[in-house]
Tab-separated table of C-alpha atoms in Angstrom:
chain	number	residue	atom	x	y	z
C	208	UNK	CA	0.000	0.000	0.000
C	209	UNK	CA	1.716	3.373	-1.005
C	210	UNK	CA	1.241	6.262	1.359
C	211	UNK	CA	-0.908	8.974	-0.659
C	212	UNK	CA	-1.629	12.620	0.253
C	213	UNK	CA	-4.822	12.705	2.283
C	214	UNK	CA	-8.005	12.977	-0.390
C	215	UNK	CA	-8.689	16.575	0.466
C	216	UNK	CA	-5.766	17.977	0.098
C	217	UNK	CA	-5.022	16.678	-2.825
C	218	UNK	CA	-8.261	18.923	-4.795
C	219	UNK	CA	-6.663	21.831	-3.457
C	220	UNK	CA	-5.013	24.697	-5.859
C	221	UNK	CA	-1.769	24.858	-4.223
C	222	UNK	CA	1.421	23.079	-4.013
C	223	UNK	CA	1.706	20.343	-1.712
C	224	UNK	CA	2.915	20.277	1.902
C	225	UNK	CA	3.456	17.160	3.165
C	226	UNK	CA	4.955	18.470	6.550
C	227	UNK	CA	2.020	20.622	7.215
C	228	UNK	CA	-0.597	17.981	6.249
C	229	UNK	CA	1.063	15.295	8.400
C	230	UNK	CA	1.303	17.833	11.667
C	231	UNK	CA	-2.454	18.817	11.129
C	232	UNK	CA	-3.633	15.271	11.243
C	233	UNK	CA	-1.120	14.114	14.031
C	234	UNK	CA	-2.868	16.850	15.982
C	235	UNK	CA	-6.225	16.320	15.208
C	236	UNK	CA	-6.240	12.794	15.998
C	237	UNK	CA	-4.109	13.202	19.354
C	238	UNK	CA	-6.814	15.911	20.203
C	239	UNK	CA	-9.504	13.529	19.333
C	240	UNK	CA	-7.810	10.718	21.669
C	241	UNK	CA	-7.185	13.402	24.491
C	242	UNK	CA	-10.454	15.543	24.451
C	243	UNK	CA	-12.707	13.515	21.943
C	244	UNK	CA	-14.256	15.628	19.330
C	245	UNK	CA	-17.076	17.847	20.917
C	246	UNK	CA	-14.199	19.212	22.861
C	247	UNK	CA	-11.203	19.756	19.428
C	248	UNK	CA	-12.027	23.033	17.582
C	249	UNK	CA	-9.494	23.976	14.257
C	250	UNK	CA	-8.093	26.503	16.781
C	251	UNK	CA	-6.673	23.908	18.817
C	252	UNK	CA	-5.173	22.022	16.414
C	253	UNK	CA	-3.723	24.815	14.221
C	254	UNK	CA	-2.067	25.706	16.947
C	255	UNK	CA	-0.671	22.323	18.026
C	256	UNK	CA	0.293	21.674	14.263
C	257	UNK	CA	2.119	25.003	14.902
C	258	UNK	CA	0.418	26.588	11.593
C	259	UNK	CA	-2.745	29.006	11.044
C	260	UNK	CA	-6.369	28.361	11.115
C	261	UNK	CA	-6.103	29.842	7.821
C	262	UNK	CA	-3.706	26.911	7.115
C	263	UNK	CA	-6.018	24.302	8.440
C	264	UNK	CA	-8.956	25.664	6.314
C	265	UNK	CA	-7.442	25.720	3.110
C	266	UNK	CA	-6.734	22.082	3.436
C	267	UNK	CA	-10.148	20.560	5.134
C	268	UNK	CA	-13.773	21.739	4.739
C	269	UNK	CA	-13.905	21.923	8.313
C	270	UNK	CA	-14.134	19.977	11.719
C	271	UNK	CA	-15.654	17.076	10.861
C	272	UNK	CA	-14.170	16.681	7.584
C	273	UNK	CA	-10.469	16.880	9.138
C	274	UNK	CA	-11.096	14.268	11.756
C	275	UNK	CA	-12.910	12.070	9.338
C	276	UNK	CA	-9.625	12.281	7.086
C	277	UNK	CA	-7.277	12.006	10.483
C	278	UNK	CA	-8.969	8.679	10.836
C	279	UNK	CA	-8.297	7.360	7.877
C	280	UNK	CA	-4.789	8.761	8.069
C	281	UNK	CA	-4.286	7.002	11.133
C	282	UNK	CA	-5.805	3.806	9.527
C	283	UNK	CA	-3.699	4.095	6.593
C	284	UNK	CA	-0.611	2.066	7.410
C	285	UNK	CA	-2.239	-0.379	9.273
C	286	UNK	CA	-1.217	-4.024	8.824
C	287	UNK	CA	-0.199	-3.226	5.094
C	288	UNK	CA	1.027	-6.796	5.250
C	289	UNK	CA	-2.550	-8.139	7.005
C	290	UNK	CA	-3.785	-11.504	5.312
C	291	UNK	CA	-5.494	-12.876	8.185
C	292	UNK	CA	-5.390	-15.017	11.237
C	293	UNK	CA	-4.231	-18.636	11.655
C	294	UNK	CA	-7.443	-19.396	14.536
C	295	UNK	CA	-9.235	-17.754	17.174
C	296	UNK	CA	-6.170	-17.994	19.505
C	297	UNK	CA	-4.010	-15.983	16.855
C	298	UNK	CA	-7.071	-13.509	15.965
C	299	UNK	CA	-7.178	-13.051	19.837
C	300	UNK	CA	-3.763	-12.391	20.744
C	301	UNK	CA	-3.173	-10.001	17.849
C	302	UNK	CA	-6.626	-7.940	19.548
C	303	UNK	CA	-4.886	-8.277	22.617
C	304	UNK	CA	-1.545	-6.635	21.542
C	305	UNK	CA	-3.836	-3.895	19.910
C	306	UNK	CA	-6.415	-3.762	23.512
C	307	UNK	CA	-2.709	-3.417	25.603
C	308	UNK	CA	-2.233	0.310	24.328
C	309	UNK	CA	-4.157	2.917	26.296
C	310	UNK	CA	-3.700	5.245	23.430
C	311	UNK	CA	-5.479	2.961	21.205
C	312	UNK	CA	-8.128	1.774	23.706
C	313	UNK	CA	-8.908	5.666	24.332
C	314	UNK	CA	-9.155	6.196	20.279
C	315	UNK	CA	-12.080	3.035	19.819
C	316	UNK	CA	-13.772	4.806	22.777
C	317	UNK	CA	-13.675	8.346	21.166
C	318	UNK	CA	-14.811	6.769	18.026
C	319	UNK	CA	-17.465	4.926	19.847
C	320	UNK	CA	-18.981	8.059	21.348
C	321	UNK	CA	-19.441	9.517	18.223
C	322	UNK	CA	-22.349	7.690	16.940
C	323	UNK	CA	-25.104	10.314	17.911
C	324	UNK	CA	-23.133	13.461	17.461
C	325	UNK	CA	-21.104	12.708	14.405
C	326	UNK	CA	-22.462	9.758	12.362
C	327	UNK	CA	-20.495	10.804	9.450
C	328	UNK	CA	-17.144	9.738	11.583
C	329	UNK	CA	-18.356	6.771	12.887
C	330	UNK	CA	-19.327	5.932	9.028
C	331	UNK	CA	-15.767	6.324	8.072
C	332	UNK	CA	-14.758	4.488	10.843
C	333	UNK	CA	-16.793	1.465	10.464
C	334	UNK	CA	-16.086	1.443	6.054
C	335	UNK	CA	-12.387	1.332	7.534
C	336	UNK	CA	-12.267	-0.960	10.002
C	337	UNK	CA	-15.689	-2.996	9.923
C	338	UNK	CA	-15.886	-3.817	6.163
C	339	UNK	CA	-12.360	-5.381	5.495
C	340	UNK	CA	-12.040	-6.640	8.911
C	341	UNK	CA	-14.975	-7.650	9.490
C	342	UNK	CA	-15.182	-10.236	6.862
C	343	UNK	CA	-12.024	-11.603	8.034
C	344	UNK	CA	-13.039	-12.297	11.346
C	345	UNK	CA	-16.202	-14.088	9.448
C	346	UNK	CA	-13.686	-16.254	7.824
C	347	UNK	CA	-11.758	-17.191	11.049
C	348	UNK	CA	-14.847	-18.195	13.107
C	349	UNK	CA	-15.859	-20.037	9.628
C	350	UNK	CA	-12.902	-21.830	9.343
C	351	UNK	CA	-12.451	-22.670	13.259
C	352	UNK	CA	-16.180	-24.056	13.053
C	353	UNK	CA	-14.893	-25.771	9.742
C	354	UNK	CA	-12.058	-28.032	11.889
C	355	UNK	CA	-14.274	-28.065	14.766
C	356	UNK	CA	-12.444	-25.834	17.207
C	357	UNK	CA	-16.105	-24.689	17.299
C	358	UNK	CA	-18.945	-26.703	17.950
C	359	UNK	CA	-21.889	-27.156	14.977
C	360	UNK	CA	-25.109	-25.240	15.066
C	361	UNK	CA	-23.608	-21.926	16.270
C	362	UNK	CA	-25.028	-18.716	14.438
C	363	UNK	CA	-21.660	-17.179	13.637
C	364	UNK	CA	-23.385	-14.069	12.496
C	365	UNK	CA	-24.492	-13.606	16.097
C	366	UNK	CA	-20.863	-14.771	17.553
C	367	UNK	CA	-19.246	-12.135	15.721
C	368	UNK	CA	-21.543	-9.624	17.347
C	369	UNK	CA	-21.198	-11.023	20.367
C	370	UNK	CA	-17.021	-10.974	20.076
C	371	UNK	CA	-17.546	-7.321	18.857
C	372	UNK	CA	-19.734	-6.512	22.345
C	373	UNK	CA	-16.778	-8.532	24.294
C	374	UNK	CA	-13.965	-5.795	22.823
C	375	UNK	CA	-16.754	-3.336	23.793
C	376	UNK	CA	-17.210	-4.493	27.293
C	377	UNK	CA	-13.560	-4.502	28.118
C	378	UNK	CA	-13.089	-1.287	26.718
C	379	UNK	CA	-15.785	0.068	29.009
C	380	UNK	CA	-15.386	-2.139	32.154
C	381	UNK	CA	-11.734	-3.455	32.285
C	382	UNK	CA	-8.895	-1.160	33.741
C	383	UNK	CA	-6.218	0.109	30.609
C	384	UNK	CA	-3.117	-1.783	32.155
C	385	UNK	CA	-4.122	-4.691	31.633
C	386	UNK	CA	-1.624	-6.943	29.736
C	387	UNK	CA	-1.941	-8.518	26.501
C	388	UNK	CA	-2.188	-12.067	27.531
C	389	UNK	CA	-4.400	-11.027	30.907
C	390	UNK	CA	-6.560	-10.042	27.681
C	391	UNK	CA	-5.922	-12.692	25.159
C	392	UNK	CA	-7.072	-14.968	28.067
C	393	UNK	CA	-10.436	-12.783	28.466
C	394	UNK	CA	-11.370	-13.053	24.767
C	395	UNK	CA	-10.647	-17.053	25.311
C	396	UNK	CA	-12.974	-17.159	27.972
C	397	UNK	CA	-15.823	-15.352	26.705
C	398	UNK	CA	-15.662	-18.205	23.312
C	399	UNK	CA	-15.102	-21.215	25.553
C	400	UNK	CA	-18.657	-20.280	27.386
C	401	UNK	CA	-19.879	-20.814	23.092
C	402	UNK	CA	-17.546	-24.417	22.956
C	403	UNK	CA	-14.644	-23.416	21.514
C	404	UNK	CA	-11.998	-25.923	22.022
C	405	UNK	CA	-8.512	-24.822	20.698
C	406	UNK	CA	-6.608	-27.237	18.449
C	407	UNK	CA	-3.577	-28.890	20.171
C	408	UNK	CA	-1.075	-26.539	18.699
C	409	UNK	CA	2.773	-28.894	18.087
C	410	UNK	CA	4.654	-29.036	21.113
C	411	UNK	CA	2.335	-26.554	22.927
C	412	UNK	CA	-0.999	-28.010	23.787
C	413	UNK	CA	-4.531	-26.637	24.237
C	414	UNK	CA	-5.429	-24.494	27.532
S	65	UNK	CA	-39.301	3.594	48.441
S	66	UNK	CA	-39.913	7.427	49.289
S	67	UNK	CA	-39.483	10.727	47.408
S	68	UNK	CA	-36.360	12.738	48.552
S	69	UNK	CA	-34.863	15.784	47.795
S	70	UNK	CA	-31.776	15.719	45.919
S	71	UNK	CA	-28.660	14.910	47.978
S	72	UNK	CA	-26.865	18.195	48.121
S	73	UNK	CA	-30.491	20.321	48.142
S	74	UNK	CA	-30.665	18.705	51.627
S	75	UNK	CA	-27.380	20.897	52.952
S	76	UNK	CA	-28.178	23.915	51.656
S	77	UNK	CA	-29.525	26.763	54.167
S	78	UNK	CA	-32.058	27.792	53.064
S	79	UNK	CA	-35.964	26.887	52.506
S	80	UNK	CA	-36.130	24.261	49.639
S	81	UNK	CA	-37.728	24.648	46.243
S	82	UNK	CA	-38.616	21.233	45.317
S	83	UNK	CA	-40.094	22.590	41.728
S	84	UNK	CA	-36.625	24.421	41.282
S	85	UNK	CA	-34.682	21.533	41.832
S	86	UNK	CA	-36.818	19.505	40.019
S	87	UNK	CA	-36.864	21.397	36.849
S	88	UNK	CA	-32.968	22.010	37.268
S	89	UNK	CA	-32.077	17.786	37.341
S	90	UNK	CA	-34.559	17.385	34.330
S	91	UNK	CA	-32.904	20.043	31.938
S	92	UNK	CA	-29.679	18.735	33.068
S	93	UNK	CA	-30.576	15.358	31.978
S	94	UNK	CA	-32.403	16.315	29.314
S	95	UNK	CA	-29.372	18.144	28.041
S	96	UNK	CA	-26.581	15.016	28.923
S	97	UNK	CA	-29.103	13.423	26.707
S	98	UNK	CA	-29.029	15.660	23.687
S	99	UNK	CA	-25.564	17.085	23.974
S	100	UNK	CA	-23.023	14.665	26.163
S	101	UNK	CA	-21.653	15.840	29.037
S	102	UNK	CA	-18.861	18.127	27.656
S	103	UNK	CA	-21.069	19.917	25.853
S	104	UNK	CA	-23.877	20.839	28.431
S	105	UNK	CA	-22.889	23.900	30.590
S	106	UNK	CA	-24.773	25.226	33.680
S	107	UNK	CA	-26.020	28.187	31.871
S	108	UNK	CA	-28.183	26.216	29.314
S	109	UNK	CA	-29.022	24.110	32.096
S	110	UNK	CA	-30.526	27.481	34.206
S	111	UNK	CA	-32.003	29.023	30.874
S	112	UNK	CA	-33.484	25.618	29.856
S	113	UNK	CA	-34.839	25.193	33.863
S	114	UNK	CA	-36.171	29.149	33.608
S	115	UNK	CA	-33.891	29.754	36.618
S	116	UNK	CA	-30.739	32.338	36.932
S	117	UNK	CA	-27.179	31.008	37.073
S	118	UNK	CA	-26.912	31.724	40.785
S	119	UNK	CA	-29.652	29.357	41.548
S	120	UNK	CA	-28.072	26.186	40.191
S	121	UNK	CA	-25.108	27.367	41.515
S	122	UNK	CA	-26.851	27.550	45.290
S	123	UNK	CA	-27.567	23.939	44.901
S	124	UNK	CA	-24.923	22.270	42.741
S	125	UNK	CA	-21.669	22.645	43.561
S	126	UNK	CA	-20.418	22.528	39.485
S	127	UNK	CA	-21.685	20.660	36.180
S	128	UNK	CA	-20.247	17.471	37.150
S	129	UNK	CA	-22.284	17.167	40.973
S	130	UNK	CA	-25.593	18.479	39.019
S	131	UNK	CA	-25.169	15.559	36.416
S	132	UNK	CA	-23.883	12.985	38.963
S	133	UNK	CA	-27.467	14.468	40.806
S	134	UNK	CA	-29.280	14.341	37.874
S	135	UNK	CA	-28.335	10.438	36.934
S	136	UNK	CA	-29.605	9.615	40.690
S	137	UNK	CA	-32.580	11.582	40.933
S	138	UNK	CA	-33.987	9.935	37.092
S	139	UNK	CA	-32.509	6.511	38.875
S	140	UNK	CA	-34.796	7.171	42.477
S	141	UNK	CA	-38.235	6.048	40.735
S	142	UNK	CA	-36.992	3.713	38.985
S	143	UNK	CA	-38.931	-0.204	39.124
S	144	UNK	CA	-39.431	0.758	42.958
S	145	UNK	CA	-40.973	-2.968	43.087
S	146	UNK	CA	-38.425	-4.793	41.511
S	147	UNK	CA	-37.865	-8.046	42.694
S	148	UNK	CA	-36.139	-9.907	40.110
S	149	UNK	CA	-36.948	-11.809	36.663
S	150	UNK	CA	-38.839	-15.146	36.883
S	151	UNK	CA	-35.947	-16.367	34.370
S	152	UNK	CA	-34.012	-15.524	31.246
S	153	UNK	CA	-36.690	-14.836	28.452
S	154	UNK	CA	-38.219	-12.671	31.359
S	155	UNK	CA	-35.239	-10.396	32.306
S	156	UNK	CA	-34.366	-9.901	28.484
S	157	UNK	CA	-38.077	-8.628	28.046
S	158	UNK	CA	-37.497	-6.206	30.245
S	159	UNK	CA	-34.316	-5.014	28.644
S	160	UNK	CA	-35.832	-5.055	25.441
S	161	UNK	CA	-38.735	-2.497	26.427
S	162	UNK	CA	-35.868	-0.486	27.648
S	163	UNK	CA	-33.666	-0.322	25.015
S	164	UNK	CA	-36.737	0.068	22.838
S	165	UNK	CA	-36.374	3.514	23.992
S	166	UNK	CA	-34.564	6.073	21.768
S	167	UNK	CA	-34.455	8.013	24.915
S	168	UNK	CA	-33.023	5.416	26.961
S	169	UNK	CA	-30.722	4.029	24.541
S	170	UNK	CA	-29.082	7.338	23.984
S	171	UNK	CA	-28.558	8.012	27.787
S	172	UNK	CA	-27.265	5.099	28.127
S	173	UNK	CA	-24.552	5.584	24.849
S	174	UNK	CA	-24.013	9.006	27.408
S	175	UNK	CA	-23.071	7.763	30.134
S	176	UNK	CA	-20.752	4.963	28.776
S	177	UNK	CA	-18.653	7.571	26.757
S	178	UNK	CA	-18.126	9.157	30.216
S	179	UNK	CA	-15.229	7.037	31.031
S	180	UNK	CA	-12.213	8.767	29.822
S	181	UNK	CA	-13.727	12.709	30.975
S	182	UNK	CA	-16.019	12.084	33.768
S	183	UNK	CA	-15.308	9.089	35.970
S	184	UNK	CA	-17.310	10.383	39.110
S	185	UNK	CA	-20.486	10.052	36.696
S	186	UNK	CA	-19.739	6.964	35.419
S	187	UNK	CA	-18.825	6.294	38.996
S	188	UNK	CA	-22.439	6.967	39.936
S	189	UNK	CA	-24.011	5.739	37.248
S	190	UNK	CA	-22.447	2.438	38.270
S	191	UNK	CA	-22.959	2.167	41.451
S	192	UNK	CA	-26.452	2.586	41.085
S	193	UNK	CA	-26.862	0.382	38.096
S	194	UNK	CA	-24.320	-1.740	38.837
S	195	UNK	CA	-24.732	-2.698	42.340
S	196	UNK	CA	-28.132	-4.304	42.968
S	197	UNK	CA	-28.253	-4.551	39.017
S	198	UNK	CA	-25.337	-6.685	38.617
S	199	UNK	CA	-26.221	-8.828	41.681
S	200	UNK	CA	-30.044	-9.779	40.473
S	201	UNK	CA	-28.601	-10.686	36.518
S	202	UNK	CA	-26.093	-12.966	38.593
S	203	UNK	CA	-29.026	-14.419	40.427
S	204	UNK	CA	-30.888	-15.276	37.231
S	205	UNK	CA	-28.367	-17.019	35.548
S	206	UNK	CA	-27.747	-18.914	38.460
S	207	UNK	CA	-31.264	-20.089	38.600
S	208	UNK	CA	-31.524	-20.984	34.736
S	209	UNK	CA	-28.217	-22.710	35.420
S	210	UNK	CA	-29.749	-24.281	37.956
S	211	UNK	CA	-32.710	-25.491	36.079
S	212	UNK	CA	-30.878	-26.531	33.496
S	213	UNK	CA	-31.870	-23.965	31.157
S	214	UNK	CA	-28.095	-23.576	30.845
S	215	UNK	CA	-25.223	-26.169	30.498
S	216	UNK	CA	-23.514	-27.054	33.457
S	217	UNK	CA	-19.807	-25.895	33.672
S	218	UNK	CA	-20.571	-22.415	32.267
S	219	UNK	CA	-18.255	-19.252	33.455
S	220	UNK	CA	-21.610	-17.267	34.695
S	221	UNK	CA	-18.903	-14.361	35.268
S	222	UNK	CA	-17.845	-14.740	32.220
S	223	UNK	CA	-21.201	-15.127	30.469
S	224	UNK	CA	-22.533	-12.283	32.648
S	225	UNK	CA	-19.707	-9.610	30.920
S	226	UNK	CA	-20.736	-11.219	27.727
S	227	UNK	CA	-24.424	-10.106	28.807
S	228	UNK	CA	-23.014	-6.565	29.414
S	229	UNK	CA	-21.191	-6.825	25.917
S	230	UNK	CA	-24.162	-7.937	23.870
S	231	UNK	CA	-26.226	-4.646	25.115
S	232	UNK	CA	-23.409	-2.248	24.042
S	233	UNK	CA	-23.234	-3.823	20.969
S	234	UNK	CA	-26.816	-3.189	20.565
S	235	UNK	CA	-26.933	0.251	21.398
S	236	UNK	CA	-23.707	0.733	18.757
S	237	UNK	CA	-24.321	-0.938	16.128
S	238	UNK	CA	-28.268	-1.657	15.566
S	239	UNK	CA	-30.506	1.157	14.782
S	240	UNK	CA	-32.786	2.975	17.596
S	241	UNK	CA	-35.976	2.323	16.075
S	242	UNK	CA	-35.840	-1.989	16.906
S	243	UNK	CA	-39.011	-3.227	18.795
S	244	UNK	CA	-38.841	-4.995	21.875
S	245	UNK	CA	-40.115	-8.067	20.391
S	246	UNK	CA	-36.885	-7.759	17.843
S	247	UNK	CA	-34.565	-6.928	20.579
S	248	UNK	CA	-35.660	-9.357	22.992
S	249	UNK	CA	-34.793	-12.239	20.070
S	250	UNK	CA	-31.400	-10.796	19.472
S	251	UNK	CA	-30.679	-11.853	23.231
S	252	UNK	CA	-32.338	-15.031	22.986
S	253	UNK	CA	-30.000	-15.721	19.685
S	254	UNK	CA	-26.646	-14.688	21.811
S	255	UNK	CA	-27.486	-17.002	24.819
S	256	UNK	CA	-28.461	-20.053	22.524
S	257	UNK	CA	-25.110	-19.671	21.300
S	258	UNK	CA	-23.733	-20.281	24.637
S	259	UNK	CA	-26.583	-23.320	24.916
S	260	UNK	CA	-29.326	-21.561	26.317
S	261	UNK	CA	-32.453	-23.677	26.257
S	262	UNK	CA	-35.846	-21.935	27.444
S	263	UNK	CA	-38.137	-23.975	29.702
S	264	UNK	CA	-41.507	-25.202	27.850
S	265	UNK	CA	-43.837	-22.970	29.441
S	266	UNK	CA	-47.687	-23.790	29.784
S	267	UNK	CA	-49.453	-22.697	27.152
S	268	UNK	CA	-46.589	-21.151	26.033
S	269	UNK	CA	-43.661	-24.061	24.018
S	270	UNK	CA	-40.266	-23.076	23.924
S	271	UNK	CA	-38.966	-20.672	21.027
């Protein structure tokens, strides 16, 4: 995936500034993450970005635009080399990893508070992050079901919901320092109450 | 249970104004409602109650003990004869007519993005809901478990988070205008997955 100028900026009439496009949406999504984005006006992050509102409005239509664009910024490297999980156990340890950061648990709850004040972010969001993913974490429950690390008659439809209410939960209701495998072991536990039974991995074993 | 007057109203020297405080706790909630807590202030709570700024201020100490006042005082009423849910299908009912609420749903979405700004309300909001909440879910489960409604050697910990989980999913990700009759199935479908069988009622046959 080659890094591109963000897709406003690159309809405006005016040479490019990579620097100043990069500090704008560094700040705008650190403001969202510190003050979510009732609280981040362009003032603020102009003058984190250390350039002028003028500056920020030449580039982005406005609020909403700019953090809709710093989240897909901030989306835009991720996992370049993703091609999915081995099983639940990998899915769920690579969700840990990502659960582990307090920066990034503090950005899914921003995003996640959006929904009745700024439904066009939490759109972006979702196309980012729900379609792609969301059909690979289909496949993994598919294929776990397929070997029988999952037991038959489940509803994976309504498993996937209910994994995407687990991340939700611990967001809301388990402390930020907890470590990856303390969380790897939650997600584990909330799929062995649905049967899961991990393969016996070589020379490790099942739990 | 009896009518009180709001918990710091009681200290306050001087006579008490139930209608005052009364129409000051519902445009504060009204307001968390529309607007989130960041962006509710007390003057559009006073101008929205028809009182001055001085008057809220006589009563609350600041925004965040008028909202952790106002998520008590719309708790006091609330199911004063609660005793519990005969079983399963029963307690998700009554969680579906509540979440059939737009209302309810989006206080509810409030409160929870309260975590990372305002931990005393989430605090509250907690401890109210939490408490006695948390203890009579526990109960149920245990009973259905005990029934066999649910397979033996369930995490009911676990399964009880997973409970918690599968209503914030709901109130992200499926639209505010669901009946209760649809919500109530969408619980039904994540607790079969863990092997949830209903009792045959009279009359009635399972689902």
């Amino acid at each position: 995936m080659t890094q591109r100028a963000p897709a406003s900026a690159r309809t405006a009439g005016r040479p490019r500034s990579r620097e100043a496009d990069t500090a704008i949406l560094t700040a705008a999504l650190d403001l969202l993450i510190e003050l979510g984005a009732a609280q981040t006006s362009i003032e603020q992050v102009a003058r984190r970005a250390g350039v002028t509102r003028a500056t920020v409005y030449r580039r982005f239509a406005g609020k909403t635009a700019l953090l809709v664009e710093a989240l897909e910024w901030a989306n835009h490297d991720h996992d370049p080399g993703f091609t999915g999980w081995r099983d639940l156990g990998h899915m769920f340890a690579d969700w840990a990893a990502h659960l582990a950061e307090p920066r990034n648990r503090r950005l899914l709850r921003r995003v996640n508070a959006l929904v009745d004040d700024y439904p066009e972010l939490i759109g972006t969001y979702r196309r980012l992050n729900g379609g792609r993913r969301a059909a690979v974490v289909r496949e993994t429950l598919e294929r776990a079901a397929g070997r029988g690390e999952l037991p038959g008659g489940l509803d994976l439809g309504v498993v996937q919901e209910m994994l995407t209410g687990a991340v939700l939960n611990h967001l809301g209701s388990h402390p930020d320092d907890e470590g990856p495998d303390e969380i790897k072991a939650y997600f584990l536990a909330v799929v062995k109450q649905i049967g899961h039974r991990p393969a016996v991995t070589d020379g490790g074993g099942s739990i």
